[in-house]
Tab-separated table of C-alpha atoms and ligand atoms in Angstrom:
chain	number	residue	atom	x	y	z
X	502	UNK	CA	83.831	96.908	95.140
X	503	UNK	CA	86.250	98.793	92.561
X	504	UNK	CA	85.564	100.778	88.986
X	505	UNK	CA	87.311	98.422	87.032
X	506	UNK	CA	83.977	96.427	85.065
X	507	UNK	CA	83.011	94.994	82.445
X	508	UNK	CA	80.579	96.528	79.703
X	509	UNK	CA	79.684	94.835	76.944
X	510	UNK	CA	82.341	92.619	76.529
X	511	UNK	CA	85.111	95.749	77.411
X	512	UNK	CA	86.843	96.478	80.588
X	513	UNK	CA	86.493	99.738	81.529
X	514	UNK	CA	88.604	101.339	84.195
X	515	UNK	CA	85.832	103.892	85.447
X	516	UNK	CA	84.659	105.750	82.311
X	517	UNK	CA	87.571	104.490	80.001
X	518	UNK	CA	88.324	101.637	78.083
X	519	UNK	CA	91.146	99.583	79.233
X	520	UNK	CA	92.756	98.820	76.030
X	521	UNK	CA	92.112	102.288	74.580
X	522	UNK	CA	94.380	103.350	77.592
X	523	UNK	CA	96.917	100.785	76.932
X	524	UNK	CA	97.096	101.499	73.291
X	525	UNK	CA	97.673	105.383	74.135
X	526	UNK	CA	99.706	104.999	76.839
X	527	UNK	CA	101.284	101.795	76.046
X	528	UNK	CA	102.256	98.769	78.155
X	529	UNK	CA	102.750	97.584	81.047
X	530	UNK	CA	100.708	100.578	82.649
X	531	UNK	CA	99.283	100.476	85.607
X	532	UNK	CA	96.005	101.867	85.946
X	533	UNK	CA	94.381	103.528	89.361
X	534	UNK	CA	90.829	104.272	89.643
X	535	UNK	CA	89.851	107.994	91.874
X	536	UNK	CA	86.636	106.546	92.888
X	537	UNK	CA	87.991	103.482	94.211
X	538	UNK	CA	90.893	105.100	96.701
X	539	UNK	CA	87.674	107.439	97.859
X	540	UNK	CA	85.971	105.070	98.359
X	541	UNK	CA	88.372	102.766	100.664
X	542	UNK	CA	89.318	105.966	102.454
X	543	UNK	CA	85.516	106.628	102.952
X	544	UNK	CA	84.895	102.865	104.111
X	545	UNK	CA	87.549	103.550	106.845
X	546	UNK	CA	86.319	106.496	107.862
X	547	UNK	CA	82.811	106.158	108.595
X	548	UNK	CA	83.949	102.552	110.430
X	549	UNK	CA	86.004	104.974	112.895
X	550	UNK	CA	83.048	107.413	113.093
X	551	UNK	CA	82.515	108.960	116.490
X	552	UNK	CA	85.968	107.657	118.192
X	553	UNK	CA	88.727	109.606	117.760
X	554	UNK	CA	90.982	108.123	115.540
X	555	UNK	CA	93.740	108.962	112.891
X	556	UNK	CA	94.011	107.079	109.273
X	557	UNK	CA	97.751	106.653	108.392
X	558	UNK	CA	97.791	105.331	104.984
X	559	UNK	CA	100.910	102.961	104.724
X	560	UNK	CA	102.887	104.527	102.383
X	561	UNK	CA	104.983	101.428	101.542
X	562	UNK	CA	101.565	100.167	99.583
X	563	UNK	CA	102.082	102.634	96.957
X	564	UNK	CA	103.822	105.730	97.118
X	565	UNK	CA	103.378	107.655	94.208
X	566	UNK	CA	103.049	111.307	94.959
X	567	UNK	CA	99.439	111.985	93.215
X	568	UNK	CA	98.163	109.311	95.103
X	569	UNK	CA	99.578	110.077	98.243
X	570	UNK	CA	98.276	113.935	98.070
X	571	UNK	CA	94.840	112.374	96.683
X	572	UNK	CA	95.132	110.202	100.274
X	573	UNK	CA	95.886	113.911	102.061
X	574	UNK	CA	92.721	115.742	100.364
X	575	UNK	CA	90.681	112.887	101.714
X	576	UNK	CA	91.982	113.569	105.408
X	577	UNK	CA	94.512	110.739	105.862
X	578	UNK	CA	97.512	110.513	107.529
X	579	UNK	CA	100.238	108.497	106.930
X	580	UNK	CA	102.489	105.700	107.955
X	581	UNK	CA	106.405	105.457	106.630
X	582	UNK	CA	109.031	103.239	107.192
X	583	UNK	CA	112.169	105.253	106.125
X	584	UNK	CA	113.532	108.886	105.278
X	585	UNK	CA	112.525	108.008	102.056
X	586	UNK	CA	109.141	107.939	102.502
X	587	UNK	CA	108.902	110.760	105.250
X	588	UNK	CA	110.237	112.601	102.724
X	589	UNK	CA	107.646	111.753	100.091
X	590	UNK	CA	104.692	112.421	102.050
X	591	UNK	CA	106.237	116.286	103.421
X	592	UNK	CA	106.921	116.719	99.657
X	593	UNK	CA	103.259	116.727	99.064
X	594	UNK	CA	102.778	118.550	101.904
X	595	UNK	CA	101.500	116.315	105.023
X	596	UNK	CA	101.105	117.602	108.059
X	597	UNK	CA	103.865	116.364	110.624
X	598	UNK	CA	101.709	116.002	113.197
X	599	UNK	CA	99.294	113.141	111.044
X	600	UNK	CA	103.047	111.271	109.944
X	601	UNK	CA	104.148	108.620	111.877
X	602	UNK	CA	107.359	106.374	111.913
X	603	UNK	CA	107.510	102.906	111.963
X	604	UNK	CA	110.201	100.251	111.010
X	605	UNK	CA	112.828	97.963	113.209
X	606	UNK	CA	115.671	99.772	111.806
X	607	UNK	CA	115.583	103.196	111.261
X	608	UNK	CA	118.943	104.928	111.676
X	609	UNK	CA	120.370	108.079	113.202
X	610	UNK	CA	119.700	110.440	110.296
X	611	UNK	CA	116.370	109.251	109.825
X	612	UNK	CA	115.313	109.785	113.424
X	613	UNK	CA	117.271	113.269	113.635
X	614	UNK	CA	114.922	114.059	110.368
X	615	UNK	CA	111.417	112.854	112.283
X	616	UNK	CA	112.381	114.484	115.316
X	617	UNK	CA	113.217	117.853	114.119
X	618	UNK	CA	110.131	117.766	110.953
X	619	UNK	CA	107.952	117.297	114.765
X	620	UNK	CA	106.464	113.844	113.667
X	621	UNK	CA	103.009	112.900	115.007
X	622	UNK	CA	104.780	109.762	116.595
X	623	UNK	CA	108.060	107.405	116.487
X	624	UNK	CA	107.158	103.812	116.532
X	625	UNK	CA	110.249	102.232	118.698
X	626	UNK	CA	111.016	98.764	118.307
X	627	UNK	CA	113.688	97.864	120.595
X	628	UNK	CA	115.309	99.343	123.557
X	629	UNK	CA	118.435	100.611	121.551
X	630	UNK	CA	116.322	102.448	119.158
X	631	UNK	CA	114.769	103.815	122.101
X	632	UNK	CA	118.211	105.049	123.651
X	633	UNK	CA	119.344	106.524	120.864
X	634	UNK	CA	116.241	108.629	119.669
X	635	UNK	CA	116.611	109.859	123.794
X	636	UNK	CA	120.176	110.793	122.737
X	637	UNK	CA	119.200	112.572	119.664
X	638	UNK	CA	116.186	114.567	121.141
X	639	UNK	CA	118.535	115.744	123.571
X	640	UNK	CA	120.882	117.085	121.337
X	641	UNK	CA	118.516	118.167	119.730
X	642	UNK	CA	116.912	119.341	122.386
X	643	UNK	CA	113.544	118.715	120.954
X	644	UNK	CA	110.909	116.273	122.666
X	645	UNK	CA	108.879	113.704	120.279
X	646	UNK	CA	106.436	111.843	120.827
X	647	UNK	CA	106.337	107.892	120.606
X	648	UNK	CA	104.742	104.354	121.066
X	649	UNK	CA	106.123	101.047	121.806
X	650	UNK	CA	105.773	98.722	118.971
X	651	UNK	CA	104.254	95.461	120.898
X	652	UNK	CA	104.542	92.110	119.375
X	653	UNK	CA	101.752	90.268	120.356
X	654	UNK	CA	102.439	86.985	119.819
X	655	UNK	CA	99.668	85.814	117.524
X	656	UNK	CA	99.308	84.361	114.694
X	657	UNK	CA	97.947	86.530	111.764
X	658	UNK	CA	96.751	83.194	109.735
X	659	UNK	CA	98.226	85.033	106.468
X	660	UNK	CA	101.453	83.926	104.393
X	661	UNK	CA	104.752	83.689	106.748
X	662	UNK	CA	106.311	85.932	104.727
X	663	UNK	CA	103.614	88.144	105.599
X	664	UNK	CA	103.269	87.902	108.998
X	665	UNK	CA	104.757	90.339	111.719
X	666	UNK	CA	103.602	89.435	115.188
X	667	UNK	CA	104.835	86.210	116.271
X	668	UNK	CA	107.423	86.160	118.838
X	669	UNK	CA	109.660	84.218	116.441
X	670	UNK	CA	109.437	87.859	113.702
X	671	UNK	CA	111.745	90.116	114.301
X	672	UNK	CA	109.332	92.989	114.842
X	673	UNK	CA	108.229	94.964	118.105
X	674	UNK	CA	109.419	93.675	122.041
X	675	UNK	CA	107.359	91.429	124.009
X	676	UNK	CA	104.073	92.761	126.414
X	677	UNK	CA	106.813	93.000	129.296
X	678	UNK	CA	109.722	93.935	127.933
X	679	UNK	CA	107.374	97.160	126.885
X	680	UNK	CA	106.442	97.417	130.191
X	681	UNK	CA	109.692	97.723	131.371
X	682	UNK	CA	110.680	99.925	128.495
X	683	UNK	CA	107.492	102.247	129.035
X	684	UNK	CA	108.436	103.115	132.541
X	685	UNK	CA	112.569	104.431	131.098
X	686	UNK	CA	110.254	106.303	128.802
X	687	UNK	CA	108.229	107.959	131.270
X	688	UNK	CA	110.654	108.856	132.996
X	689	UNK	CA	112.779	110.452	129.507
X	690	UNK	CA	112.542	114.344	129.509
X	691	UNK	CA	112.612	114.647	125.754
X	692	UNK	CA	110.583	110.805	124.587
X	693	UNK	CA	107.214	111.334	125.606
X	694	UNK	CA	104.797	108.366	126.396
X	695	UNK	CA	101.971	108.417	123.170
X	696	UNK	CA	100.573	105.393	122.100
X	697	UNK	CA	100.738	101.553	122.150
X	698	UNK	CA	101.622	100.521	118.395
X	699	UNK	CA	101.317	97.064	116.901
X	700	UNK	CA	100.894	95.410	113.516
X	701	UNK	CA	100.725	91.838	113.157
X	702	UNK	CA	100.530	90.974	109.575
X	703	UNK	CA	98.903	91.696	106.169
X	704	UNK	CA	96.260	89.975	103.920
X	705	UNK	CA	94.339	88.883	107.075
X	706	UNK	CA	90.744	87.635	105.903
X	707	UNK	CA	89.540	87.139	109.211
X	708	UNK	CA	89.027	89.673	112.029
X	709	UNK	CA	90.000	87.179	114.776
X	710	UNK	CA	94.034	87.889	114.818
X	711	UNK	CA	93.373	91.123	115.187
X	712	UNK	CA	90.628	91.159	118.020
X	713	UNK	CA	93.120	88.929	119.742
X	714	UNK	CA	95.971	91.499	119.172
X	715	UNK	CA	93.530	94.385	120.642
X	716	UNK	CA	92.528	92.518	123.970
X	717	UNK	CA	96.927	91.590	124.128
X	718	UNK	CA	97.351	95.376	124.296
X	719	UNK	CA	94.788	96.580	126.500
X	720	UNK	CA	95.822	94.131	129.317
X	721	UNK	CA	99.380	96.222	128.354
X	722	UNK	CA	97.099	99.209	128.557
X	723	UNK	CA	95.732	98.264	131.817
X	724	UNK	CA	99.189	97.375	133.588
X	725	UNK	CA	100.696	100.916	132.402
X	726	UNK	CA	97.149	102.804	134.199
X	727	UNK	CA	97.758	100.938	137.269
X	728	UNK	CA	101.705	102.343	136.648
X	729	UNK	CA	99.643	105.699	136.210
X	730	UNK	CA	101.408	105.752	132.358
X	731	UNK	CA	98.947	106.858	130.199
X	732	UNK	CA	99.018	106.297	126.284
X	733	UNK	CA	96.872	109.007	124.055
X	734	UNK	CA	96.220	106.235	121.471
X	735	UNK	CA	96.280	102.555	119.966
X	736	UNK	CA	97.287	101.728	116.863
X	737	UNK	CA	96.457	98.199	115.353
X	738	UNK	CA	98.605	98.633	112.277
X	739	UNK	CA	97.837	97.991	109.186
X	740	UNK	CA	96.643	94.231	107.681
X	741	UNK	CA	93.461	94.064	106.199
X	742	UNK	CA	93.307	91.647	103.435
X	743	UNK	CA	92.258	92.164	100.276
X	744	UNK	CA	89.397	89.280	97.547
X	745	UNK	CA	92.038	88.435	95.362
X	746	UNK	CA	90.637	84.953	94.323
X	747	UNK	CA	88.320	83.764	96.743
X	748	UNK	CA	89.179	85.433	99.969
X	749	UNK	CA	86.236	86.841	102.035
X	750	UNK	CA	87.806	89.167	104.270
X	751	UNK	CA	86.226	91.829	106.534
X	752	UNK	CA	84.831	94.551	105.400
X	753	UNK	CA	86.960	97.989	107.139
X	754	UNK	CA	83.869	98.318	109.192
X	755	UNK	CA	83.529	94.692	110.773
X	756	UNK	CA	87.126	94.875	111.289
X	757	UNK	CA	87.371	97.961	112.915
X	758	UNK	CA	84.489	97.091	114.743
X	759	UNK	CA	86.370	94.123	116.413
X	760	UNK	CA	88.606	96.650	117.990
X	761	UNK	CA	86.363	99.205	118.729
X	762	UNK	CA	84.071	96.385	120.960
X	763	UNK	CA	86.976	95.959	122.871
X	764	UNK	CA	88.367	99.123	123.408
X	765	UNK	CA	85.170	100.253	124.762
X	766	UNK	CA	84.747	103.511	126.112
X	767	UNK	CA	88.296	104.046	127.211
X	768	UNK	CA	89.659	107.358	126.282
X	769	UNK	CA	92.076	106.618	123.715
X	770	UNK	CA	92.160	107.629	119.793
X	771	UNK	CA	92.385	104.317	117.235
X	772	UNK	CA	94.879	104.298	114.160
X	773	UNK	CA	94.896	102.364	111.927
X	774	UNK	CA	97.933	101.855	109.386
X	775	UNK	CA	95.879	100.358	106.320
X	776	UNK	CA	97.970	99.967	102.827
X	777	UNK	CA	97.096	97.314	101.503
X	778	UNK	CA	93.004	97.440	101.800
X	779	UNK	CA	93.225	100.961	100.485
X	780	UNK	CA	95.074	100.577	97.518
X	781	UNK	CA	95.287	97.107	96.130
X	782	UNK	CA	92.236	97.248	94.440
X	783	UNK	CA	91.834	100.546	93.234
X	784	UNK	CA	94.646	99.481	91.124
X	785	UNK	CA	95.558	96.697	87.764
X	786	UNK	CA	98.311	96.427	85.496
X	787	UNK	CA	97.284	96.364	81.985
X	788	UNK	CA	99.849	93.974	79.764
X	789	UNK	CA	100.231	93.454	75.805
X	790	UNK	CA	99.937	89.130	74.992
X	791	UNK	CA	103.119	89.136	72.863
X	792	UNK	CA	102.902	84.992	71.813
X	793	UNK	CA	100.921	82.218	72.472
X	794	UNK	CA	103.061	79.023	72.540
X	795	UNK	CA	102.314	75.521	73.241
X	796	UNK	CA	104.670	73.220	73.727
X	797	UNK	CA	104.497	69.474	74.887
X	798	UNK	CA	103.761	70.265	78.534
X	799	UNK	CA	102.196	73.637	78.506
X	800	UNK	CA	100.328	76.503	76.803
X	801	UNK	CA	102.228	79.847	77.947
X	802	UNK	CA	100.380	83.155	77.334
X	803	UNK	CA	103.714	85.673	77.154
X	804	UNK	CA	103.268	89.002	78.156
X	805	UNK	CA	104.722	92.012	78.175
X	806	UNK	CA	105.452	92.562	81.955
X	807	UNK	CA	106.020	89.982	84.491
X	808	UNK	CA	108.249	90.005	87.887
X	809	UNK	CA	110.170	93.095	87.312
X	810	UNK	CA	107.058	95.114	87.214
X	811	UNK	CA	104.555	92.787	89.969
X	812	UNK	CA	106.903	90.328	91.731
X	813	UNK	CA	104.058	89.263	94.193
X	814	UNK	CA	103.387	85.898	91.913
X	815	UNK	CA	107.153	85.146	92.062
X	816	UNK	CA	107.708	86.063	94.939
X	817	UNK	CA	105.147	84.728	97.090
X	818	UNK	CA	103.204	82.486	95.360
X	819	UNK	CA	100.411	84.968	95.184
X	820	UNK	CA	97.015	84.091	93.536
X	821	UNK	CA	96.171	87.663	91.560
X	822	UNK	CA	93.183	87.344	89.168
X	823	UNK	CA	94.188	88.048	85.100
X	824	UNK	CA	91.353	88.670	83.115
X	825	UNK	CA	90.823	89.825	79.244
X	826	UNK	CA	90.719	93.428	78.633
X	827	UNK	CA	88.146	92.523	75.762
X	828	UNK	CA	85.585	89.144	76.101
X	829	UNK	CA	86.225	86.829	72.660
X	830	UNK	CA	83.490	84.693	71.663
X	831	UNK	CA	84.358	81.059	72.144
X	832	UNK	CA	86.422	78.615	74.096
X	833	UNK	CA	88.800	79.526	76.326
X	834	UNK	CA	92.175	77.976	76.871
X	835	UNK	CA	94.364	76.926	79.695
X	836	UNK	CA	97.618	79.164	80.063
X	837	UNK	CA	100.379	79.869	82.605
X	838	UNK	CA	101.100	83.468	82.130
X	839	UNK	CA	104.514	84.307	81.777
X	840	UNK	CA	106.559	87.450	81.669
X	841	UNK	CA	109.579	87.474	79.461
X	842	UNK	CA	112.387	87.950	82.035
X	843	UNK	CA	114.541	84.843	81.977
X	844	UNK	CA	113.923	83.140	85.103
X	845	UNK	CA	111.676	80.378	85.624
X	846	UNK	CA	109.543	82.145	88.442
X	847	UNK	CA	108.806	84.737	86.454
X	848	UNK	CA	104.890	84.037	85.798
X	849	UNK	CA	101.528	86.270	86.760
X	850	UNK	CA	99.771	83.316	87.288
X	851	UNK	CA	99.736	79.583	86.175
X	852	UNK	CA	96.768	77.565	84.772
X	853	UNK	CA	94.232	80.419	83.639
X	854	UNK	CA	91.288	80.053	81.606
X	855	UNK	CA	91.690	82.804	78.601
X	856	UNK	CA	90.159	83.463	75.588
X	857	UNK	CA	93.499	85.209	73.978
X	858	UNK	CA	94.789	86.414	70.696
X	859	UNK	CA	98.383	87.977	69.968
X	860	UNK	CA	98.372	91.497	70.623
X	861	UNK	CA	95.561	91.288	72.885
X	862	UNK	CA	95.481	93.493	75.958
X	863	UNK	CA	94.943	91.184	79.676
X	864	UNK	CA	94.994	93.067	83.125
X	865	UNK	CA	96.294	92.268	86.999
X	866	UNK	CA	93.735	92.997	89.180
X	867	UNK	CA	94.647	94.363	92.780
X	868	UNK	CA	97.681	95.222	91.429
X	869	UNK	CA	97.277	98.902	93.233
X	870	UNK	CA	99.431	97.719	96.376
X	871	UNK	CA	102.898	96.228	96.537
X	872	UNK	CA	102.622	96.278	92.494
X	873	UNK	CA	104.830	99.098	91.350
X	874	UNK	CA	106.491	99.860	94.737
X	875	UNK	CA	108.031	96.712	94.447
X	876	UNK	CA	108.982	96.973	90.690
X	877	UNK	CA	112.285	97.243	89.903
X	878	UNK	CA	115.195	97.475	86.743
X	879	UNK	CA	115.870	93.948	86.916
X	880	UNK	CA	116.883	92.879	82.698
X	881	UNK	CA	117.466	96.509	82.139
X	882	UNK	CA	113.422	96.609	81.942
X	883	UNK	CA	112.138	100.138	82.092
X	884	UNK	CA	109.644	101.054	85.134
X	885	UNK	CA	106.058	101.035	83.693
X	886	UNK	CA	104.218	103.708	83.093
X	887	UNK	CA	101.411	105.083	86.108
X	888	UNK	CA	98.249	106.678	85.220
X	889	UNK	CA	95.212	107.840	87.152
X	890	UNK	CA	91.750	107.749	85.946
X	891	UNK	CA	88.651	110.196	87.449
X	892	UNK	CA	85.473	109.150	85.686
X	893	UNK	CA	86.373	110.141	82.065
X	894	UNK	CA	89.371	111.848	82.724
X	895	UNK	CA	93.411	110.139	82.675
X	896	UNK	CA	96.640	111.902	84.024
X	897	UNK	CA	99.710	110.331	83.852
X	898	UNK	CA	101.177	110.413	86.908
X	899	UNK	CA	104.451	108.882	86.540
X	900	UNK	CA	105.470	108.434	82.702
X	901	UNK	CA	108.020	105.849	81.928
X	902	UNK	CA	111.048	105.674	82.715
X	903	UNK	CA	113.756	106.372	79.450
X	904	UNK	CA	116.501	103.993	78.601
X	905	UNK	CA	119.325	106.617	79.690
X	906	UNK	CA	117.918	106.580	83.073
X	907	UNK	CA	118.557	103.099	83.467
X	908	UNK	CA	122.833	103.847	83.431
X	909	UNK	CA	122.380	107.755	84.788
X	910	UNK	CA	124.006	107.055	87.802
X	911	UNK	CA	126.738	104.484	86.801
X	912	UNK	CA	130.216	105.665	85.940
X	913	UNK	CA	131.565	104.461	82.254
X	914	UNK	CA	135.044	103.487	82.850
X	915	UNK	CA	137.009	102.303	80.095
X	916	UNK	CA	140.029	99.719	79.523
X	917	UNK	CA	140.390	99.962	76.021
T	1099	LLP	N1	102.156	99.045	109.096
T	1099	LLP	C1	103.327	98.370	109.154
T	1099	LLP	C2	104.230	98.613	110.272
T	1099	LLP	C3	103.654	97.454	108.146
T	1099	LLP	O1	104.796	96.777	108.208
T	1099	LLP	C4	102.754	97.244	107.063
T	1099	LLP	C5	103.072	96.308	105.992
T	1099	LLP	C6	101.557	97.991	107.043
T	1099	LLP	C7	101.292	98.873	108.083
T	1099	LLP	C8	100.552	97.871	105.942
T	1099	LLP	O2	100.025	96.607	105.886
T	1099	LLP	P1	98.813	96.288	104.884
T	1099	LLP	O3	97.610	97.071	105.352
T	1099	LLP	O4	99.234	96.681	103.536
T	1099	LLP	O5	98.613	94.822	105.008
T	1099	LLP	N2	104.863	93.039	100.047
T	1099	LLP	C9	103.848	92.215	100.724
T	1099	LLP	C10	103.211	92.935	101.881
T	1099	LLP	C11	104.198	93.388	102.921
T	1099	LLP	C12	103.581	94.137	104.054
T	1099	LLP	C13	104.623	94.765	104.916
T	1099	LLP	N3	104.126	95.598	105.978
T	1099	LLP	C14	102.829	91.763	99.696
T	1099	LLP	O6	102.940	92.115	98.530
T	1099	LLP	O7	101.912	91.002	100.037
């Protein structure tokens, strides 16, 4: 369930009116509802209630600042994948210790920066990445702690661009070759043995993958007791689908609950590396209709955004529900909604029902994750504007961006 609803006839993003925000704030805006990150962070939380545990909010999701200090107030840690991010979430003031590191190719600076910031844990992915954070702790001469990233070998059911833990992916080393890897590591004076990581995909709708997953890395778990190695933690990763269409995936608590069965009452702490479930749907982008045109072949609803601002259509194919920011009377017609970048791909979605006029306002639902951390400049096209709503209040927390910064950085040679 989000705050983005319907009353009489007008979508309301909490306490506000959808197109009221548009119009003031102009478009393409993307819109996040307070109540509905609470709420996901609350959903997680009470499924993790009474086993120790640690949130880490996958910053690659979304990564604006407010949102990632909103995610701090409400006791989560988080989950980055380069200096980049680490160094968003210590800008709003994370603690080290509830920041971990994950990623299959992070490079000398950006370990030298975890180690010495005294990250919560290093997610290692390969056996040079483990050599060389061992060489860099010890020039440091500061210990860190970290987990082997396992690939499990199973199949998250989700897109294959999506999908992380098949022995084909590039991600994570194989239940032995983490074995082997685990005893170097206990063994390392500065790399100390923390946790058993995985992460096997995203948008999973079923809970299956990931029960399979857990009961992969407690027989790893088992084989390192016997080896009397002993991990502080799991961490299942993130992957948690999200209803964009029809999906029914599990709810935080039946999925968490398919780990927690298994793990039992062995003394380990669970994280969990959610992004996606948190923030897709506390999230929709809110476009202008700038023409309807028919031709032969098609009616195309043009908008004012399109891949630029939320590639996921273009890129992957994906299904993400548009819907009218106000409810016409009457029939409604069959569209593919473009964008107006010039490439074919560029659409929102393709044969939608809408009852649209020029200069009408639609929105992109669950547009809150991979929307605008994926945006980009592409046609010179500004990055949209971000605002947050809190019952009848609206911050803007990113405004948008201004022509000059789109050349800022370039140099202006001439050869007149
Ligand atoms: N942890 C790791 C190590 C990850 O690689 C990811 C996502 C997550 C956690 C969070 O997964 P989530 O809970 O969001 O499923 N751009 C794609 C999604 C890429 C996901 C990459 N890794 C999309 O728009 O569907």
């Amino acid at each position: 369930m989000d705050h983005f609803n319907y009353k009489d006839g007008e979508l309301y993003a909490e306490n506000l009116k959808v197109s009221d925000l548009a119009r003031q704030y102009g478009t393409p805006l993307y819109i996040y509802s307070k109540a509905t990150l609470t709420r996901h962070m609350k959903a997680f939380e009470d499924a993790l209630q009474g086993k120790k545990h640690l949130i880490c909010y996958a910053v690659k999701a979304n990564s604006n600042l407010t949102l990632l200090s909103l995610m701090k107030s409400l006791g989560a840690g988080f989950d980055v994948v380069s200096e980049g991010e680490l160094r968003r979430v210590l800008k709003v003031g994370a603690d080290p210790k509830k920041i971990i590191f994950s990623g299959v190719g992070k490079t000398r600076e950006e370990l030298e920066l975890a180690v010495k910031t005294g990250i919560g844990c290093i997610n290692i992915e390969s056996e040079p990445e483990f050599e060389l954070l061992s060489e860099v702790c010890r020039e440091l001469k500061l210990e860190v702690k970290a987990a082997l990233r396992v690939n499990p070998d199973v199949d998250a059911k989700t897109h294959p661009s999506i999908s992380t833990g098949l022995k084909s992916n590039k991600f994570g080393l194989s239940p032995d070759a983490a074995f082997e890897l685990y005893q170097r590591m206990a063994a390392d004076p500065y790399v100390q043995v923390s946790g058993i990581d995985c992460h096997i995909g995203s948008q999973m709708t079923s809970g299956a993958p990931i029960a399979e997953a857990t009961e992969k890395l407690l027989t790893l778990y088992g084989r390192l007791e016997e080896a009397e190695i002993f991990v502080d933690h799991i961490d299942i990763g993130g992957g948690l689908g999200v209803t964009y269409n029809d999906e029914t995936p599990p709810s935080p608590y039946e999925y968490m609950a398919a780990v927690l069965k298994r793990v039992g009452e062995r003394d380990v702490a669970i994280y969990v590396e959610p992004g996606r479930a948190m923030v897709a749907n506390a999230g929709i982008l809110a476009a202008r209709v700038l023409y309807l045109k028919k031709t032969e072949a098609k009616n195309f609803c043009i908008v004012d955004t399109g891949m630029s601002d939320l590639i996921r259509p273009a890129l992957y194919n994906s299904w993400m529900n548009i819907i009218e920011c106000n409810k016409r009377e009457g029939d409604k017609t069959v569209y593919d909604v473009v964008g107006p970048i010039c490439e074919s791909d560029d659409f929102l979605g393709k044969e939608r029902k809408l009852n649209v006029q020029q200069g009408d306002f639609i929105a992109v639902r669950g547009a809150g994750a991979y929307g605008f951390a994926m945006a980009s400049n592409y046609n010179a096209r500004r990055l949209p504007c971000e605002i947050l709503v809190d019952g009848d209040k609206v911050e803007v927390i990113r405004r948008r961006q201004e022509f000059e910064e789109l050349w800022q950085d370039e140099a202006l040679l001439s050869f007149d």
